[in-house]
Amino acid sequence: TRFKCDWSSDVCSSDLDGVEDGRPVHAKVRLRIEGDRIHADFSGASDQTAGPYNIRPDLVRAVTYYVLKCLAGPDLPSNHGLAMVVDTAFREGSVLNPRQPAPVNTYIAMALVTAEALFDAFAAAVPAARVAHSSHGGALVTGTLSHFVPGRQSPLVMYEILAGAMGARPDRDGVSATSVHVRNAALTPIEILETEFPVEVVRFDLAADSGGPGRFRGGLGVVREYRALGKSRRVARGGRG
């Protein structure tokens, strides 16, 4: 069966790219499905940023294949056959195809937002597989706590990839306290943190009512509180929660 459809989606990642305060950053995609081909045009994405939110086209394509597997079925092979059905277009100098030199260190925030934009655009074709917006960008994508220990020339750096939650699904609640989409990482167990670093985790639980109301609510985020047992410095990077 041959068919032709056309959809577009625009999702804002953040109004702070780490350097230029107050500038919205958007991942925008226009989809066209013709027969057995999918055309994904990302040319409408925001200009590249001075901060490290930029990502490269190869990662955007990988996110596109991930979304297709979610919608078509997890057993869909991740091989060249899948890649062959997808054509992509980018605008040079955009946040999804930056000109060199361009910082790309906080790439996962924009990758998550690109996934959300693709899910939005595909929603008209596969409404039963739609997932409401998840913790894309993350309230905090990553965080470090550098502990300055007497007698050491350099600090002990504790690196945490903080979990968020999945949005509501068409027939059930979202999943709580989990990484979503292409952010396949997990929190460090408390026992390891408290053994390896001068820190105490004083609270770790679900954030009540953080999933939002509705027939099916979104998953709940987490609250994780630390007490540094000495001199330390915290650094966090992320996008819109």
Coordinates of C-alpha atoms in Angstrom, one line a residue:
T1 CA 0.0 0.0 0.0
R2 CA 1.4 3.4 -1.0
F3 CA 0.4 6.5 0.9
K4 CA 1.6 10.1 1.3
C5 CA 1.5 12.1 4.5
D6 CA 3.1 15.3 5.7
W7 CA 3.6 16.4 9.3
S8 CA 5.9 18.8 11.2
S9 CA 6.9 19.3 14.8
D10 CA 8.8 22.0 16.7
V11 CA 10.0 21.4 20.3
C12 CA 11.9 23.9 22.4
S13 CA 14.9 22.5 24.2
S14 CA 16.0 25.4 26.4
D15 CA 16.2 29.1 26.8
L16 CA 19.7 28.9 28.1
D17 CA 22.6 27.3 26.2
G18 CA 25.2 28.0 28.8
V19 CA 26.6 31.1 27.1
E20 CA 23.8 33.1 25.5
D21 CA 21.1 33.6 28.1
G22 CA 17.5 34.0 27.0
R23 CA 17.8 32.5 23.5
P24 CA 15.3 29.7 22.7
V25 CA 16.8 26.7 21.1
H26 CA 14.5 24.5 18.9
A27 CA 14.7 21.1 17.3
K28 CA 12.3 21.2 14.4
V29 CA 11.5 18.4 11.9
R30 CA 9.2 18.1 9.0
L31 CA 8.2 14.5 8.0
R32 CA 7.0 13.3 4.7
I33 CA 6.1 9.7 4.2
E34 CA 5.7 8.4 0.6
G35 CA 5.2 4.7 0.1
D36 CA 8.1 2.9 1.8
R37 CA 10.2 6.0 2.2
I38 CA 10.4 8.5 5.1
H39 CA 11.9 12.0 4.5
A40 CA 12.9 13.9 7.6
D41 CA 13.8 17.5 7.1
F42 CA 15.6 19.1 10.0
S43 CA 16.4 22.4 8.2
G44 CA 14.1 24.4 10.4
A45 CA 16.2 23.8 13.6
S46 CA 17.6 26.8 15.4
D47 CA 21.0 28.2 14.6
Q48 CA 24.0 26.5 16.2
T49 CA 24.7 27.7 19.8
A50 CA 27.8 29.1 21.4
G51 CA 27.2 26.7 24.3
P52 CA 27.6 22.9 24.0
Y53 CA 24.0 22.0 22.9
N54 CA 25.0 21.3 19.3
I55 CA 24.8 17.8 17.8
R56 CA 25.9 16.3 14.6
P57 CA 23.7 14.8 11.8
D58 CA 24.9 11.2 12.6
L59 CA 23.4 11.4 16.0
V60 CA 20.2 12.9 14.7
R61 CA 19.9 10.0 12.2
A62 CA 20.5 7.5 15.1
V63 CA 17.7 9.2 17.1
T64 CA 15.4 8.9 14.1
Y65 CA 16.1 5.2 13.8
Y66 CA 15.4 4.8 17.5
V67 CA 12.0 6.5 17.2
L68 CA 11.1 4.2 14.3
K69 CA 11.9 1.2 16.3
C70 CA 9.8 2.4 19.2
L71 CA 6.8 3.0 16.9
A72 CA 7.2 0.0 14.6
G73 CA 8.3 -2.6 17.2
P74 CA 11.4 -3.3 19.2
D75 CA 12.2 -6.4 17.1
L76 CA 12.9 -4.2 14.1
P77 CA 16.6 -4.9 13.2
S78 CA 19.1 -2.1 13.7
N79 CA 20.8 -2.5 10.4
H80 CA 21.4 -0.8 7.1
G81 CA 18.0 -1.9 5.9
L82 CA 16.4 0.4 8.4
A83 CA 18.7 3.2 7.5
M84 CA 17.9 2.9 3.8
V85 CA 14.2 3.8 4.2
V86 CA 15.0 7.2 5.9
D87 CA 16.3 10.3 4.0
T88 CA 17.4 13.2 6.1
A89 CA 18.1 16.9 5.3
F90 CA 19.9 19.5 7.4
R91 CA 20.8 23.1 7.2
E92 CA 24.5 23.8 7.7
G93 CA 25.1 26.1 10.7
S94 CA 22.1 24.8 12.6
V95 CA 22.1 23.3 16.1
L96 CA 21.6 19.9 14.4
N97 CA 24.4 20.4 11.8
P98 CA 26.9 23.0 13.2
R99 CA 29.9 24.4 11.4
Q100 CA 33.2 23.7 13.0
P101 CA 34.4 24.7 15.5
A102 CA 31.2 24.1 17.6
P103 CA 30.9 22.8 21.2
V104 CA 29.0 19.5 21.4
N105 CA 29.7 18.3 24.9
T106 CA 26.2 18.4 26.3
Y107 CA 24.8 16.6 23.2
I108 CA 22.3 14.4 25.0
A109 CA 20.0 17.3 25.9
M110 CA 19.4 18.1 22.2
A111 CA 19.3 14.4 21.2
L112 CA 16.4 13.9 23.7
V113 CA 14.5 17.0 22.4
T114 CA 15.0 15.7 18.8
A115 CA 13.4 12.4 19.8
E116 CA 10.4 14.3 21.2
A117 CA 10.0 16.4 18.0
L118 CA 10.0 13.2 16.0
F119 CA 7.5 11.5 18.2
D120 CA 5.2 14.6 17.9
A121 CA 5.6 14.5 14.1
F122 CA 4.8 10.8 13.9
A123 CA 1.8 11.0 16.2
A124 CA -0.7 11.5 13.4
A125 CA 0.5 8.3 11.8
V126 CA 0.8 6.1 14.9
P127 CA -1.4 7.7 17.6
A128 CA -1.7 4.5 19.6
A129 CA 2.1 4.4 20.1
R130 CA 2.4 8.0 21.2
V131 CA 4.1 8.9 24.5
A132 CA 3.6 12.2 26.1
H133 CA 6.6 14.5 26.6
S134 CA 9.1 12.9 29.0
S135 CA 11.9 14.6 30.9
H136 CA 13.7 15.6 27.7
G137 CA 16.7 17.7 28.3
G138 CA 16.5 16.7 31.9
A139 CA 16.0 19.0 34.8
L140 CA 19.7 18.2 35.2
V141 CA 21.2 16.0 32.5
T142 CA 24.5 15.6 34.4
G143 CA 26.0 16.8 37.6
T144 CA 29.4 16.7 39.2
L145 CA 30.4 17.2 42.8
S146 CA 34.1 17.8 43.2
H147 CA 35.4 17.0 46.7
F148 CA 38.6 18.7 47.9
V149 CA 40.2 16.2 50.2
P150 CA 43.2 17.2 52.4
G151 CA 46.4 15.7 51.2
R152 CA 45.3 15.2 47.6
Q153 CA 46.6 17.4 44.8
S154 CA 43.4 17.0 42.7
P155 CA 39.8 16.7 43.8
L156 CA 37.7 13.5 43.8
V157 CA 35.1 14.1 41.1
M158 CA 31.7 12.4 41.7
Y159 CA 29.7 12.3 38.4
E160 CA 26.0 11.6 38.4
I161 CA 23.6 11.1 35.5
L162 CA 20.3 12.0 37.1
A163 CA 17.1 10.1 36.2
G164 CA 13.8 11.7 35.1
A165 CA 10.6 10.1 34.1
M166 CA 8.6 8.9 31.0
G167 CA 5.5 10.7 29.9
A168 CA 2.0 9.1 30.0
R169 CA 1.2 6.5 27.4
P170 CA -2.1 6.1 25.5
D171 CA -3.4 3.4 27.8
R172 CA -1.4 3.6 31.0
D173 CA 0.7 5.9 33.2
G174 CA 4.3 6.9 32.4
V175 CA 7.3 5.2 34.0
S176 CA 8.7 6.8 37.1
A177 CA 12.4 7.4 38.0
T178 CA 13.9 6.3 34.7
S179 CA 16.1 7.6 31.9
V180 CA 14.2 8.0 28.7
H181 CA 14.7 7.6 25.0
V182 CA 18.4 7.5 24.0
R183 CA 19.6 8.5 27.4
N184 CA 20.3 4.9 28.5
A185 CA 22.2 5.5 31.8
A186 CA 21.5 4.8 35.4
L187 CA 22.2 6.5 38.8
T188 CA 25.1 5.3 40.8
P189 CA 24.1 3.2 43.8
I190 CA 24.1 5.1 47.1
E191 CA 26.4 2.5 48.7
I192 CA 29.1 3.1 46.1
L193 CA 28.9 6.9 46.4
E194 CA 29.1 6.9 50.1
T195 CA 32.0 4.4 50.0
E196 CA 34.1 6.2 47.4
F197 CA 33.4 9.9 48.2
P198 CA 33.1 12.0 51.3
V199 CA 29.3 12.5 50.8
E200 CA 26.1 11.3 52.3
V201 CA 22.8 10.8 50.4
V202 CA 20.2 12.1 52.8
R203 CA 17.1 11.7 50.6
F204 CA 16.3 9.6 47.5
D205 CA 12.6 9.2 46.7
L206 CA 9.9 10.0 44.1
A207 CA 8.8 13.6 43.6
A208 CA 5.1 13.5 44.6
D209 CA 2.6 14.7 41.9
S210 CA 5.4 15.6 39.5
G211 CA 3.9 13.6 36.6
G212 CA 0.9 15.9 36.1
P213 CA -2.8 15.1 36.3
G214 CA -4.9 13.3 33.6
R215 CA -6.6 10.1 32.9
F216 CA -3.1 8.6 32.7
R217 CA -0.4 10.6 34.5
G218 CA 3.2 11.0 33.6
G219 CA 5.9 9.2 35.5
L220 CA 7.2 10.7 38.7
G221 CA 10.6 12.3 38.8
V222 CA 13.1 11.8 41.6
V223 CA 14.4 13.9 44.5
R224 CA 18.0 13.1 45.4
E225 CA 19.7 15.2 48.1
Y226 CA 23.4 15.1 49.0
R227 CA 25.3 16.3 52.0
A228 CA 29.0 17.0 51.3
L229 CA 31.2 16.0 54.3
G230 CA 33.8 18.5 53.5
K231 CA 34.8 21.3 51.0
S232 CA 33.2 20.7 47.6
R233 CA 32.1 22.3 44.4
R234 CA 29.0 21.5 42.4
V235 CA 28.6 21.8 38.6
A236 CA 25.3 20.9 36.7
R237 CA 24.4 20.9 33.0
G238 CA 21.0 20.4 31.5
G239 CA 18.1 21.8 29.6
R240 CA 14.4 22.2 30.2
G241 CA 12.9 19.6 32.6

